[in-house]
Amino acid sequence: MTTRLPHFTGVFGQWSPIAGARHQRADRRAPRSHRRELTRDDGGTMKLTDQLPARSTDTPDPDALLDAFVSWTADQGIELYPAQEEALMEVVTGANLILSTPTGSGKSLVATGAHFTALAAGKRSFYTAPIKALVSEKFFSLVDVFGADNVGMMTGDSSVNADAPIICCTAEILANIALRDGDRADVDQVVMDEFHFYSEPDRGWAWQVPLLELPRTQFVLMSATLGDVGFFQQDLTRRTGRETAVVTSAERPIPLTFRYAKTSLHETIEELLTGQQAPVYVVYFNQASALEQAQALMSVKVASREQRDQIAEAIGDFRFTAGFGKTLSRLVRHGIGVHHAGMLPKYRRLVEQLAQAGLLKVICGTDTLGVGINVPIRTVLITGLTKYDGVRTRHLKAREFHQIAGRAGRAGYDTAGYVVVQAPEHEIENEKALAKVGDDPKKKRKLVRKKAPEGFVSWSEKTFEKLESAEPEPLRSSFTVNHAMLLNVINRPGDAFAAMKHLLTDNHEDRPTQRRHILRAIAIYRALLAAGVVERLDEPDQQGRRVRLTVDLQFDFALNQPLSPFALAAIELLDAESPTYPMDVLSVIESTLDDPRQVLSQQQFKARGEAVSQMKADGIEYDERMELLEEITHPKPLAELLEAAYETYRKGHPWVGEHELSPKSVARDMFERAMNFVEFVNHYGLARSEGLVLRYLADVYKALRHTVPDDAKTEELTDIIEWLGELVRQVDSSLLDEWEKLRHPGAEPTAVAVPEAPERITLNKRAFRVQVRNAMFRRVELAARRRSDELGALDAESGWDADAWADALDDYFEQHDEIGTGPDARGPALLMVTEEPDRWLVRQIFADPAEDHDWGISAEVDLAASDETGVAVLRVTGVNQL
């Protein structure tokens, strides 16, 4: 039985038990632990659309709109803070709005009011967020409020109800629409959440382009850390002709208390636990430290016996896989959570939901919990004020500090929040030493204070005080020019030269930077002309174009795997009759995807380690070994073919030059090694990055499904696609099940369950058969290398330990020199399966050099155990000659 946890997240921002009031100060606000659902007379859930006033004109009365919205919120027990009401008054009058209020102050409710206003006027509104997960989350919450017919979503790889009047999308999607359609775009209102991403070096252009290209649009820009917005206020008013209101509030609905801790981390945490300041989020800036600290806390009594029993009941039959999953299971049952981007999504969601139910007292993690997740955290404990940004270790910026600190104290849960910054270890030790010598001046003078370690970027109480009082840094423009931008502008009706001139000279960059962008645009345009992708016209065409494309661009051009068209062309170069064809198609697809850097790094590390061992055995000298090692990298199947094809393709499609082709083998490596997910993660030591591994495999699966034409899919390739999809689903079904959920958004439940196990693996017989084949062939590969130790580790429980395997292999190798492991050896012809109701009997035949095919491995597959674990569970019954 699956235990349901209360669902506290949503679009509303805060709850209050007192209905009908319009204002209430934060210090008078009482927490509320549940949401009261409204029902209509017919028993259905009341939607905000039920409050839409009758439209007698194209411009609804602002007072009527505000009254209708406030009536709806009041009926649900939601009360507006003063800043919310002020913001909504500006929105209903048609003004642009810049909303800069602290985390937890209900910006989401203002966004909902903005969508309601646009819908009432028959206009189309867009909500944008920086990451797909937030877009998806917002989509479902708006469906709850406005109904499935009124809400759509576009993220580049998912599109649902794309013609709806309310659209949730990534910032890049909206920017693409703005570039393609300009002021003709069907975009009447834009709500930009997390607007501080405007300053992101790689992605900030997507937050700026809509501001430049959509002059008819009403904008609502929101963030807790905007800094000085005077520039944006003037710029928006100039461009749109609308008044632009700025609503700010330094007062948090839930006030924060800041302090600097000079006690050890364990002491600080124990003090917070005994002082009723839990849940505590312990923030690190690397994943390893977060997990190490969580494990160290197992010695502390974090939760009572009763609380641990509640956790166990809430977890129910949730499936924890081997490796990190078992570690997390022990931690959460102790009342301790871990949260970082390298975890599987189902594990992060489990931690979030246990925290929402008040069952976790301490969560150790990175600052990933600060991105749009509504989790009740009373205290944020920041372990350091420096972070590595990919180039150097530096002090936190004020914006980063306030984003993290803002997670403390959640409206509806707490009446106060706490932010604690931990002093550096050497400073803590010095404090303890000073306390030990007391007031003795002689001992104080003799005391040798410990210094910071060499190279350590230190911080102090002054650093903390400066960050606490500092305003977020001003947002800086990150405008860029690329092929996709030019192609989209050229593809729109009208004069592309005038449109590009406006875009390049009236953006937010300074003049020297604008000149660099202009030169870059000219170079790109000339390359497009030379490639024949665009052509100049002697006279404007019927749509006013003086230059036009000679190719068709898909709607989501350059957003969803920009190298997918190249993949299609490269697949045509492959020989479908070749035994390696399925794997080669997989390699083509993998070469077009973003690199999972941690995986590739570990593959290279493993390959170099094996190479060193072999070179030592071959007697190669150290200097030569080091020189040879430089040439060893992660596996790159078809690299020569793909790179040559890419160079040819780029001549006719210059824009692909902005997207690097990257031959690699991750999914292929897993399949060829005949490993399941846990075995692959353990083989390369990727326990802390298993979420990244699975997301990459899910991307491979989606790309195979969507990119490879049906007529290019052989039976063997279809087997691989089915195997990969089922592998992803069994490890974490959320990554694929959301596709199904998007088809029926109105069925989203009001309560969220602890993630359930996916459907039984044996139901997908085709994928399960591939799993069984892989499990058997894994043993064939190890047998071919005479690795009886590894075979014994796999099969000792079924009676086949290392000695038993060694004896059987000795008998085989007395008759044959080798065991084949090529494509034919792993093909279906050498696997015999007898299906019975509760088990499968299988025989994997060895590909011997004489082709006698008289030796093999016999095994029994336990179907019930396979369904329980999500992987093929088999017991070897014999390795012998028939």
Coordinates of C-alpha atoms in Angstrom, one line a residue, residues 17 296 340 511 601 720 752 766 823:
P17 CA -7.0 29.8 8.1
A296 CA 28.4 11.6 9.7
H340 CA 21.6 17.3 -5.1
R511 CA 28.3 50.3 -28.0
S601 CA 35.8 11.3 -17.4
I720 CA 17.5 -2.0 -28.1
V752 CA 1.1 13.5 -4.1
R766 CA 10.3 -7.7 -25.6
P823 CA 27.7 -9.4 -32.7

